[in-house]
């Protein structure tokens, strides 16, 4: 990236947020980089453990202190901004943070992690600034950040089998092609300087036959190289995508909750430019590097002055290209981020089309999507404009270079300087080859620098630690024998969020059925996710038969657990496949038994294709109650020792609910039910309520009496 400080005053470099709520981290990264402690978002995510809910101004200051930045919050009037230490962080629109870098006359340079860098007028600032700001100054040697995380591109390809052999074949064939490129101008020189003056048709025929053979070899080599390059590209593309996809599916659940769907998809799209650059880049660097070196030597052989002139023009092109690098990278990043935001909005519209139709909100949502689409197109236009300017400069620069070279070469010929017409043709060919190969080298250099943008996006997947359950040395096979204990269990999403759970103690005996109820937002679903190992406790722990969960094995616990969660997933396939969740050894007897216990059997048998009936996208071919029962059947199919059900029967009629409760009771497994409906709660052996982050056991009889009293009232 171009360091703007070389032009004088030090500048803030924009850092764009890629998660839903990480504007706080982005502004801290900008301030930290400005003061010389280089960092990036990947480092901050791993070092600071940001909240799903974003940062308040207080937590922003606390996070900044960890980074070696001493900050203070200020309540400032609009005019007071001119007295602040810049760059400063402004609270924006009551929900966002931006960086104010400079004030020039009545214009303010704002770096917005969501929208980019802009000069805004006083009127615009007054509309968005909330009156709260934060000033930061560096504290020497006080940063507790981890070293900046960088993604090494070669880590993606070093383990791919056969890649180096194929690369060697490409290089060998490319050398054959370069030999043709170097020999062709000599053919032209001999033809013009020797054949024409002497009218030697035999020499002309010999040259023609030789170069026909040479051209044939060159064409074959070109074809073989293109086929090998195609193979390398396919190997790289599949390998990188497969490895990245494998890593993605092993990331913590909270990683997905922090990101837009379109943003996650756009990270995979970054694999394309990486694949293309790695596939073509090494060959271009090696072959074009050798070709440029060889041709420039030949150019000096013909004329030192002309060669120096061509090198000067190429050097000027490199400087111009490099000067555009900062702007091109920012424009490319804006284009990627804006496209991801637009894609996310469209995905949400498609998935929520039923809700839009019911509420008649298509026009409003279309307007919202159109705004994001316009931003995406504008970003692409800005990026393409930068590329068009560079192309125009290239065309002008080397058009002038060609005119100057020909003018000087003809002048040398006319002055009888030992430069023939054939030599002019040959030199021009070598010069064009040098310009083309050197230009590709410059473009490849820029492409590699630009590739850091795509590496940063893929690095968010590659450098994020896997869910801790995958770090277990081996998978245990011990089944639950005695009890599950939640001991002094605390949980919050970050150090700056309030505790959702604050000191829960609970013992669940094997085979026992407990119900957890309480107000919405009280932490019931969080308890379920902690029991399943989807979240990690902030304090305290979970003991299985007296063994800490990590030692017992999270995967071991998940293997013997069945769960019906509120956001249970549906995947493309048949009812049987959905119940078995694509079990490779699908057991139809178990599928039918699970469906029977879940109260789904009779309805499935009335369908035309019975258990092979497709469920549609996200289960759209099924009713809400059928989807819920399918999830219950899926949990039962696993023959679990532990069954966790979070509002699993909320969409069912009371008769169906009672049948399912009875069927599950017959399973004789440990059951944890989260519910509000009285029949489900009363079926449990013990009932607990969430109160102020804790679990309080209640008397079933008293709970029933209170329920009836409130219901009657």
XYZ file of C-alpha atoms in Angstrom:
713
model
C 0.000 0.000 0.000
C 1.253 3.473 -0.800
C 2.451 5.307 2.317
C 0.978 8.778 1.976
C 3.417 10.105 4.557
C 6.046 10.270 1.808
C 4.189 13.325 0.508
C 4.485 15.175 3.803
C 1.899 15.098 6.573
C 1.089 11.696 8.021
C -2.328 10.379 7.075
C -4.910 8.006 8.499
C -5.358 4.937 6.342
C -8.925 3.707 6.063
C -9.787 0.321 7.597
C -13.177 -0.999 6.492
C -15.261 -3.192 8.737
C -16.199 -6.648 7.455
C -18.418 -7.744 10.332
C -21.793 -6.413 11.352
C -20.663 -4.745 14.582
C -16.921 -4.133 14.277
C -16.823 -0.407 13.513
C -15.237 0.031 16.965
C -12.355 -2.289 16.099
C -11.929 -0.611 12.717
C -11.546 2.897 14.184
C -9.105 1.575 16.800
C -7.065 -0.037 14.019
C -6.953 3.292 12.149
C -5.797 5.186 15.238
C -3.234 2.497 16.134
C -1.782 2.417 12.606
C -1.617 6.218 12.575
C 0.552 6.218 15.709
C 2.874 3.552 14.333
C 1.618 0.310 15.929
C 0.669 -1.613 12.817
C -2.272 -3.958 13.203
C -5.259 -5.273 11.286
C -8.772 -6.488 11.997
C -7.758 -10.155 12.096
C -5.310 -9.396 14.918
C -7.808 -7.297 16.854
C -10.518 -9.940 16.607
C -8.261 -12.555 18.165
C -6.667 -10.242 20.732
C -9.670 -8.280 21.975
C -12.576 -10.753 21.659
C -15.145 -8.185 20.479
C -18.800 -8.426 21.447
C -21.615 -9.520 19.148
C -23.319 -6.282 20.150
C -20.447 -3.956 19.219
C -18.624 -1.509 21.510
C -19.854 1.331 23.686
C -17.733 4.449 24.099
C -16.580 3.110 27.497
C -15.544 -0.264 26.111
C -13.887 1.498 23.164
C -11.599 3.301 25.604
C -10.908 0.064 27.513
C -10.041 -1.782 24.304
C -7.826 1.115 23.230
C -5.880 0.889 26.490
C -5.048 -2.747 25.705
C -3.625 -1.509 22.411
C -1.400 1.065 24.078
C -3.707 3.995 23.367
C -4.626 6.308 26.216
C -8.043 7.726 25.506
C -10.595 9.974 27.058
C -14.242 10.484 26.251
C -15.375 14.024 25.584
C -18.785 15.586 25.351
C -18.247 18.144 22.666
C -20.328 20.709 20.876
C -20.070 20.887 17.132
C -17.662 23.845 17.342
C -15.590 21.988 19.949
C -14.383 19.475 17.329
C -11.885 22.058 16.092
C -10.170 22.039 19.497
C -9.757 18.253 19.734
C -6.578 16.224 19.260
C -6.877 14.690 15.793
C -7.372 12.031 14.617
C -10.306 11.470 16.977
C -13.203 9.027 17.128
C -16.735 10.409 16.774
C -19.930 8.705 17.881
C -22.097 8.694 14.778
C -25.861 8.307 14.355
C -26.154 6.922 17.926
C -24.912 3.505 16.725
C -21.639 3.872 14.857
C -18.044 5.131 15.150
C -16.016 7.100 12.593
C -12.592 8.765 12.612
C -12.217 12.512 12.129
C -8.771 13.147 10.656
C -8.677 16.765 9.535
C -10.695 19.946 9.405
C -10.028 22.238 6.487
C -12.015 25.457 6.377
C -15.590 24.223 6.757
C -14.979 20.674 5.538
C -14.247 17.601 7.637
C -12.314 14.521 6.502
C -14.209 11.511 7.891
C -13.051 7.880 7.644
C -16.170 5.738 7.966
C -15.491 1.973 8.379
C -18.782 1.238 6.628
C -18.864 3.843 3.824
C -15.243 4.862 3.241
C -13.383 8.175 3.388
C -15.257 11.381 2.609
C -15.027 15.139 2.968
C -18.237 16.296 4.642
C -19.668 19.739 5.183
C -20.497 21.245 8.561
C -24.203 20.734 7.898
C -23.717 17.013 7.265
C -21.503 16.558 10.315
C -24.094 18.304 12.484
C -26.763 15.816 11.358
C -24.747 12.728 12.323
C -22.452 13.680 15.230
C -24.064 12.764 18.565
C -21.953 15.050 20.757
C -19.716 12.275 22.138
C -16.130 11.786 20.951
C -12.914 10.123 22.070
C -9.342 11.408 21.869
C -6.412 8.982 21.819
C -2.682 9.309 22.330
C -0.076 6.518 22.346
C 1.273 5.102 25.603
C 4.902 4.005 24.970
C 5.426 0.222 25.259
C 1.979 -0.385 26.709
C 0.324 -2.416 23.962
C -0.732 -5.960 24.871
C -1.721 -6.856 21.332
C -0.504 -10.018 19.668
C 1.884 -9.493 16.750
C 0.119 -8.550 13.545
C -1.333 -11.627 11.892
C -0.341 -12.036 8.272
C -1.611 -14.655 5.903
C 1.067 -16.491 3.941
C -0.164 -17.282 0.418
C 2.197 -20.198 -0.059
C 0.538 -21.977 2.856
C -2.393 -22.561 0.506
C -0.417 -24.503 -2.094
C 2.660 -26.030 -0.491
C 0.920 -29.308 0.369
C -0.850 -29.853 -2.972
C 0.408 -33.042 -4.587
C 1.874 -32.755 -8.079
C 1.754 -28.967 -8.234
C 5.521 -28.494 -8.467
C 5.953 -31.065 -11.244
C 3.253 -29.335 -13.281
C 4.855 -25.958 -12.582
C 8.221 -27.254 -13.822
C 6.558 -28.482 -17.038
C 5.003 -25.062 -17.586
C 8.340 -23.317 -17.079
C 10.083 -25.682 -19.514
C 7.445 -25.128 -22.203
C 7.561 -21.396 -21.574
C 11.301 -21.397 -22.235
C 10.611 -22.965 -25.623
C 8.153 -20.176 -26.352
C 10.650 -17.533 -25.292
C 13.231 -19.000 -27.656
C 10.785 -18.406 -30.487
C 10.187 -14.829 -29.325
C 13.936 -14.170 -29.306
C 14.602 -15.820 -32.667
C 11.792 -14.225 -34.691
C 13.324 -10.713 -34.888
C 16.576 -12.229 -36.124
C 14.638 -13.838 -38.997
C 13.305 -10.413 -39.949
C 16.769 -8.822 -39.772
C 18.400 -11.455 -41.989
C 15.546 -11.278 -44.484
C 15.784 -7.496 -44.810
C 19.559 -6.976 -44.572
C 20.843 -10.111 -46.365
C 18.148 -11.666 -48.560
C 16.744 -8.486 -50.104
C 20.062 -6.887 -51.186
C 21.464 -10.153 -52.592
C 18.164 -11.544 -53.943
C 19.172 -14.899 -52.417
C 15.997 -16.992 -52.827
C 17.701 -20.188 -51.569
C 18.572 -18.510 -48.261
C 15.049 -17.107 -48.046
C 13.546 -20.590 -48.573
C 15.863 -22.114 -45.986
C 14.944 -19.426 -43.454
C 11.233 -19.857 -44.169
C 11.350 -23.660 -43.762
C 13.328 -23.352 -40.540
C 10.933 -20.861 -39.049
C 7.894 -22.884 -40.159
C 9.281 -25.787 -38.128
C 10.094 -23.425 -35.284
C 6.585 -21.905 -35.388
C 5.000 -25.376 -35.329
C 7.022 -26.330 -32.256
C 6.036 -23.015 -30.668
C 2.320 -23.642 -31.329
C 2.498 -27.140 -29.844
C 4.345 -25.815 -26.800
C 1.761 -23.055 -26.396
C -1.083 -25.580 -26.517
C 0.595 -27.919 -24.030
C 1.366 -25.062 -21.668
C -2.227 -23.814 -21.757
C -3.505 -27.325 -20.957
C -1.091 -27.704 -18.038
C -1.998 -24.233 -16.780
C -5.657 -25.224 -16.971
C -4.890 -28.311 -14.894
C -2.894 -26.316 -12.339
C -5.702 -23.776 -12.077
C -8.261 -26.527 -11.474
C -6.067 -28.242 -8.851
C -5.395 -24.980 -7.050
C -9.001 -23.827 -7.224
C -10.431 -27.075 -5.906
C -7.743 -27.506 -3.237
C -7.940 -23.952 -1.907
C -11.738 -23.932 -1.964
C -11.958 -27.359 -0.342
C -9.476 -26.480 2.408
C -11.120 -23.128 3.077
C -14.605 -24.676 3.061
C -13.447 -27.408 5.445
C -12.012 -24.789 7.803
C -15.152 -22.652 7.525
C -17.413 -25.468 8.724
C -15.207 -25.913 11.804
C -15.294 -22.286 12.979
C -17.080 -21.279 16.202
C -20.789 -20.510 16.007
C -20.164 -16.926 17.142
C -18.010 -16.337 14.033
C -21.062 -16.821 11.816
C -23.286 -14.692 14.032
C -20.988 -11.687 13.554
C -20.993 -11.710 9.757
C -23.408 -11.060 6.933
C -24.208 -14.030 4.703
C -23.102 -12.077 1.636
C -19.819 -11.182 3.318
C -19.058 -14.846 4.018
C -19.814 -15.711 0.384
C -17.629 -12.858 -0.859
C -14.693 -14.294 1.086
C -15.001 -17.437 -0.992
C -15.138 -15.322 -4.133
C -11.738 -13.921 -3.118
C -10.332 -17.390 -3.750
C -10.791 -16.756 -7.494
C -8.290 -13.858 -7.776
C -5.904 -15.699 -5.450
C -6.064 -18.813 -7.615
C -5.552 -16.860 -10.839
C -2.654 -14.829 -9.517
C -0.869 -17.806 -7.979
C -1.426 -19.890 -11.129
C -0.180 -17.318 -13.609
C 1.982 -15.198 -11.348
C 4.920 -17.540 -10.795
C 5.203 -18.288 -14.507
C 4.972 -14.605 -15.427
C 7.628 -13.632 -12.894
C 10.084 -16.336 -13.983
C 9.522 -16.318 -17.734
C 8.852 -12.634 -18.292
C 11.672 -11.804 -15.922
C 14.108 -13.864 -18.002
C 12.651 -12.524 -21.244
C 12.901 -8.909 -20.093
C 16.504 -9.448 -18.994
C 17.478 -11.191 -22.254
C 15.773 -8.683 -24.516
C 17.235 -5.698 -22.699
C 20.721 -7.195 -23.179
C 20.008 -7.578 -26.903
C 18.665 -4.023 -26.995
C 21.943 -2.723 -25.530
C 23.772 -4.772 -28.175
C 21.922 -2.877 -30.873
C 21.948 0.614 -29.293
C 22.779 1.834 -25.790
C 20.930 5.119 -26.212
C 17.723 3.522 -27.467
C 17.843 0.862 -24.749
C 18.293 3.433 -21.987
C 15.368 5.411 -23.370
C 13.064 2.376 -23.320
C 14.117 1.551 -19.759
C 13.390 5.145 -18.720
C 9.848 4.981 -20.110
C 9.249 1.626 -18.378
C 10.540 3.037 -15.084
C 8.158 5.965 -15.415
C 5.280 3.546 -16.032
C 6.194 1.610 -12.881
C 6.150 4.787 -10.776
C 2.783 5.829 -12.185
C 1.342 2.361 -11.632
C 2.651 2.291 -8.064
C 1.245 5.726 -7.312
C -2.234 4.417 -8.178
C -1.875 1.344 -5.967
C -3.314 2.904 -2.791
C -6.372 4.252 -4.595
C -6.935 1.077 -6.593
C -6.749 -1.090 -3.472
C -9.246 1.073 -1.609
C -11.578 1.129 -4.604
C -11.335 -2.656 -4.944
C -12.075 -3.130 -1.248
C -15.073 -0.793 -1.497
C -16.308 -2.756 -4.499
C -16.018 -6.100 -2.686
C -17.616 -4.889 0.553
C -20.466 -3.047 -1.188
C -21.161 -6.085 -3.388
C -21.283 -8.286 -0.270
C -23.734 -5.921 1.433
C -25.949 -5.856 -1.657
C -25.791 -9.624 -1.955
C -26.738 -10.038 1.704
C -29.766 -7.785 1.250
C -30.940 -9.759 -1.769
C -30.488 -13.077 0.063
C -32.538 -11.736 2.979
C -35.250 -10.524 0.597
C -35.477 -13.904 -1.103
C -35.524 -15.804 2.190
C -38.071 -13.423 3.707
C -40.335 -13.036 0.686
C -43.312 -14.469 2.566
C -43.019 -11.865 5.317
C -42.623 -9.072 2.758
C -45.723 -10.260 0.941
C -47.851 -10.464 4.073
C -46.877 -6.976 5.239
C -46.841 -5.471 1.753
C -43.282 -4.243 2.226
C -41.860 -5.224 -1.162
C -41.537 -1.626 -2.367
C -39.724 -0.434 0.744
C -37.360 -3.381 0.770
C -36.744 -2.978 -2.955
C -35.814 0.667 -2.345
C -33.410 -0.394 0.403
C -31.819 -3.026 -1.845
C -31.683 -0.586 -4.774
C -29.744 1.877 -2.626
C -27.162 -0.817 -1.835
C -27.087 -1.920 -5.481
C -26.399 1.683 -6.503
C -23.547 1.884 -4.004
C -22.124 -1.347 -5.431
C -22.318 -0.043 -9.009
C -20.802 3.296 -7.983
C -17.903 1.473 -6.332
C -17.357 -0.553 -9.499
C -17.482 2.610 -11.601
C -14.838 4.266 -9.428
C -12.629 1.161 -9.673
C -13.073 0.915 -13.439
C -12.376 4.630 -13.794
C -9.021 4.168 -12.050
C -8.201 1.252 -14.372
C -9.258 3.237 -17.453
C -6.988 6.120 -16.436
C -4.068 3.709 -16.059
C -4.784 2.153 -19.470
C -4.940 5.580 -21.078
C -1.632 6.571 -19.462
C -0.037 3.298 -20.650
C -1.261 3.853 -24.194
C -0.074 7.462 -24.257
C 3.263 6.752 -22.587
C 4.363 3.916 -24.849
C 2.831 5.495 -27.922
C 5.161 8.423 -27.334
C 8.015 6.021 -26.555
C 7.532 4.244 -29.886
C 7.534 7.533 -31.798
C 10.710 8.729 -30.082
C 12.509 5.388 -30.582
C 11.678 5.202 -34.302
C 12.637 8.864 -34.796
C 16.038 8.394 -33.159
C 16.666 5.038 -34.883
C 15.928 6.486 -38.352
C 18.145 9.455 -37.516
C 20.971 7.039 -36.672
C 20.438 5.179 -39.983
C 20.451 8.429 -41.971
C 23.643 9.510 -40.230
C 25.264 6.226 -41.367
C 25.767 5.193 -37.758
C 26.086 1.454 -38.460
C 22.369 0.839 -37.888
C 20.610 -0.956 -40.755
C 16.923 -1.159 -41.610
C 16.862 -4.840 -40.659
C 18.427 -3.974 -37.319
C 15.673 -1.383 -36.781
C 13.027 -4.045 -37.380
C 14.820 -6.446 -35.045
C 15.381 -3.826 -32.348
C 11.741 -2.722 -32.520
C 10.635 -6.326 -32.056
C 12.980 -6.830 -29.089
C 11.894 -3.502 -27.647
C 8.212 -4.416 -27.929
C 8.951 -7.767 -26.300
C 10.762 -5.964 -23.472
C 7.891 -3.502 -23.009
C 5.294 -6.296 -22.964
C 7.190 -8.590 -20.613
C 8.247 -5.756 -18.298
C 4.700 -4.400 -18.325
C 3.389 -7.811 -17.281
C 5.972 -7.893 -14.499
C 4.822 -4.485 -13.263
C 1.184 -5.544 -13.489
C 2.006 -8.748 -11.633
C 3.780 -6.798 -8.917
C 0.685 -4.641 -8.492
C -1.523 -7.753 -8.591
C 0.471 -9.307 -5.745
C 0.169 -6.120 -3.712
C -3.549 -6.024 -4.466
C -3.791 -9.676 -3.533
C -3.191 -8.780 0.112
C -6.767 -7.516 0.102
C -8.060 -10.951 -0.886
C -5.623 -12.659 1.484
C -7.009 -10.553 4.343
C -10.532 -11.686 3.507
C -9.641 -15.360 3.241
C -7.410 -14.986 6.314
C -10.500 -14.189 8.357
C -11.365 -17.847 7.817
C -7.884 -19.358 7.672
C -6.447 -17.614 10.760
C -9.505 -17.871 12.998
C -9.128 -20.644 15.547
C -11.390 -23.612 15.025
C -14.142 -24.411 17.467
C -12.454 -25.859 20.521
C -14.224 -29.199 20.073
C -12.015 -29.877 17.029
C -8.836 -29.336 19.048
C -9.457 -32.379 21.252
C -6.673 -34.919 20.985
C -9.081 -37.755 20.360
C -12.767 -38.434 20.570
C -13.791 -40.153 23.774
C -16.437 -42.860 23.701
C -17.684 -42.762 27.301
C -21.452 -42.415 27.623
C -23.230 -40.423 30.299
C -23.444 -42.607 33.414
C -24.439 -40.414 36.361
C -25.099 -36.696 35.946
C -24.534 -33.386 34.222
C -23.503 -30.551 36.545
C -23.451 -26.826 35.821
C -21.140 -25.366 38.454
C -20.928 -21.611 39.118
C -21.657 -21.022 35.447
C -21.268 -17.471 34.110
C -21.584 -16.358 30.509
C -21.367 -13.138 28.534
C -20.375 -12.485 24.948
C -17.441 -10.182 25.765
C -15.673 -8.546 28.679
C -17.809 -5.441 28.189
C -21.242 -7.046 27.960
C -23.491 -7.735 30.964
C -23.655 -11.316 32.180
C -26.500 -13.271 30.611
C -25.912 -16.083 33.090
C -24.576 -15.155 36.514
C -23.731 -18.102 38.733
C -25.889 -21.039 37.656
C -25.648 -24.241 39.679
C -27.624 -27.252 38.505
C -27.329 -31.040 38.722
C -29.198 -33.146 36.160
C -29.242 -36.853 36.974
C -29.095 -39.466 34.226
C -32.591 -40.243 32.950
C -34.070 -37.167 34.617
C -36.385 -34.761 32.813
C -36.059 -31.097 33.741
C -37.862 -28.089 32.306
C -36.442 -24.578 32.134
C -38.840 -21.681 31.740
C -38.781 -17.963 32.304
C -39.072 -14.653 30.468
C -37.704 -14.228 26.943
C -34.107 -13.051 26.910
C -33.402 -14.674 30.261
C -30.667 -16.984 28.940
C -32.586 -20.240 28.403
C -31.311 -20.819 24.862
C -27.809 -19.835 25.998
C -27.940 -22.652 28.570
C -28.872 -25.104 25.803
C -25.974 -23.953 23.626
C -23.542 -24.222 26.544
C -24.748 -27.753 27.287
C -24.147 -28.683 23.649
C -20.663 -27.161 23.618
C -21.647 -24.518 21.039
C -20.590 -21.750 23.431
C -17.804 -21.646 26.004
C -18.557 -20.484 29.568
C -16.996 -17.213 30.675
C -16.514 -18.596 34.193
C -17.329 -21.854 35.898
C -17.769 -25.078 34.026
C -19.832 -28.072 32.992
C -19.047 -31.476 34.468
C -20.113 -34.752 32.896
C -19.942 -37.574 35.446
C -17.589 -35.379 37.452
C -15.295 -34.795 34.456
C -14.746 -31.304 32.994
C -16.491 -31.077 29.634
C -13.274 -30.475 27.675
C -11.740 -33.631 29.167
C -14.926 -35.621 28.675
C -14.893 -34.397 25.086
C -17.239 -31.866 23.515
C -17.541 -34.026 20.386
C -18.203 -37.028 22.604
C -21.043 -35.136 24.295
C -22.432 -33.983 20.949
C -22.229 -37.528 19.578
C -24.633 -38.801 22.238
C -26.889 -35.737 22.237
C -29.995 -34.965 20.263
C -31.121 -31.354 20.028
C -34.097 -29.417 18.727
C -33.050 -25.771 18.595
C -35.148 -22.781 17.602
C -33.066 -22.174 14.503
C -32.806 -25.802 13.405
C -31.442 -26.078 9.889
C -33.132 -27.586 6.855
C -31.124 -28.797 3.889
C -32.094 -29.747 0.367
C -33.202 -33.368 0.174
C -36.010 -35.751 1.061
C -37.811 -36.185 4.367
C -35.815 -39.353 5.084
C -32.516 -37.600 4.333
C -33.506 -34.667 6.542
C -34.399 -36.941 9.455
C -31.154 -38.906 9.108
C -29.288 -35.666 8.257
C -27.616 -37.327 5.289
C -26.355 -40.289 7.312
C -24.261 -42.378 4.918
C -25.811 -45.550 6.332
C -29.388 -44.290 6.324
C -31.546 -46.750 8.283
C -35.151 -46.537 7.104
C -36.439 -48.493 10.097
C -34.928 -45.922 12.449
C -36.247 -43.100 10.248
C -39.797 -44.463 10.414
C -39.540 -45.151 14.146
C -38.300 -41.600 14.805
C -41.050 -40.114 12.647
C -43.665 -42.187 14.496
C -42.464 -40.960 17.900
C -42.445 -37.384 16.574
C -46.038 -37.688 15.360
C -45.025 -37.262 11.712
C -45.550 -40.787 10.363
C -49.235 -40.538 9.381
C -48.788 -37.302 7.435
C -45.688 -38.556 5.617
C -47.485 -41.707 4.479
C -50.200 -39.566 2.869
C -47.634 -37.757 0.714
C -47.169 -38.984 -2.906
C -43.496 -39.938 -2.423
C -43.807 -40.692 1.288
C -40.348 -40.513 2.934
C -38.718 -39.578 -0.364
C -40.813 -36.409 -0.672
C -38.526 -33.354 -1.090
C -38.838 -30.864 1.753
C -38.126 -27.850 -0.474
C -35.838 -24.898 0.212
C -35.469 -24.428 3.976
C -38.310 -26.928 4.458
C -40.758 -24.700 2.550
C -42.784 -27.725 1.347
C -43.719 -28.519 4.964
C -45.943 -26.685 7.417
C -44.505 -25.053 10.533
C -45.697 -27.943 12.705
C -44.313 -30.523 10.274
C -40.922 -28.820 10.247
C -40.866 -28.838 14.042
C -41.760 -32.521 14.197
C -39.123 -33.314 11.566
C -36.523 -31.680 13.829
C -37.772 -33.773 16.750
C -37.571 -36.917 14.595
C -34.013 -35.962 13.596
C -33.018 -35.702 17.267
C -34.654 -39.056 18.103
C -33.034 -40.769 15.083
C -29.625 -40.311 16.728
C -30.713 -42.606 19.619
C -29.360 -39.985 22.048
C -28.517 -40.377 25.703
C -29.238 -36.660 26.204
C -32.131 -34.847 24.539
C -32.257 -31.042 24.568
C -35.416 -29.404 23.256
C -35.713 -25.623 22.949
C -39.358 -24.634 22.326
C -39.626 -27.834 20.310
C -43.433 -28.084 20.423
C -44.413 -24.414 20.293
C -46.060 -24.799 16.853
C -48.020 -27.949 17.656
C -51.591 -28.459 18.763
C -52.091 -29.703 22.323
C -53.109 -33.228 21.310
C -50.044 -33.736 19.124
C -47.879 -32.176 21.820
C -49.133 -34.619 24.455
C -48.458 -37.584 22.160
C -44.898 -36.409 21.541
C -44.307 -35.753 25.250
C -45.486 -39.285 26.033
C -43.331 -40.791 23.259
C -40.232 -38.934 24.426
C -40.892 -39.972 28.030
C -40.750 -43.592 26.893
C -37.216 -43.055 25.580
C -35.845 -43.091 29.157
C -33.099 -40.598 28.291
C -31.889 -37.462 30.045
C -34.110 -34.623 28.857
C -33.664 -30.863 29.166
C -36.732 -29.002 27.915
C -36.943 -25.246 27.411
C -40.558 -24.232 27.151
C -43.352 -21.822 28.022
C -46.319 -24.127 27.409
C -47.756 -25.580 30.593
C -48.239 -29.176 29.385
C -44.592 -29.428 28.338
C -43.405 -27.936 31.614
C -45.605 -30.144 33.786
C -44.286 -33.282 32.066
C -40.860 -32.664 33.612
C -39.618 -34.154 36.870
C -38.324 -30.766 38.037
C -38.990 -27.207 36.902
C -36.548 -24.270 36.956
C -37.060 -20.592 36.216
C -34.482 -18.095 35.029
C -34.271 -15.106 37.344
C -31.633 -12.369 37.004
C -29.165 -14.714 35.306
C -29.717 -17.599 37.725
C -31.804 -20.775 37.807
C -34.301 -21.138 40.631
C -36.146 -24.411 41.190
C -39.892 -24.001 41.610
C -42.522 -26.323 43.035
C -44.505 -27.889 40.183
C -47.768 -27.732 42.068
C -47.300 -24.062 42.988
C -46.215 -23.233 39.431
C -49.378 -24.870 38.088
C -51.575 -22.986 40.575
C -49.955 -19.654 39.656
C -50.346 -20.418 35.979
C -54.046 -21.245 36.337
C -54.598 -18.154 38.452
C -52.940 -15.874 35.921
C -54.666 -17.629 33.019
C -58.073 -17.270 34.683
C -57.380 -13.643 35.469
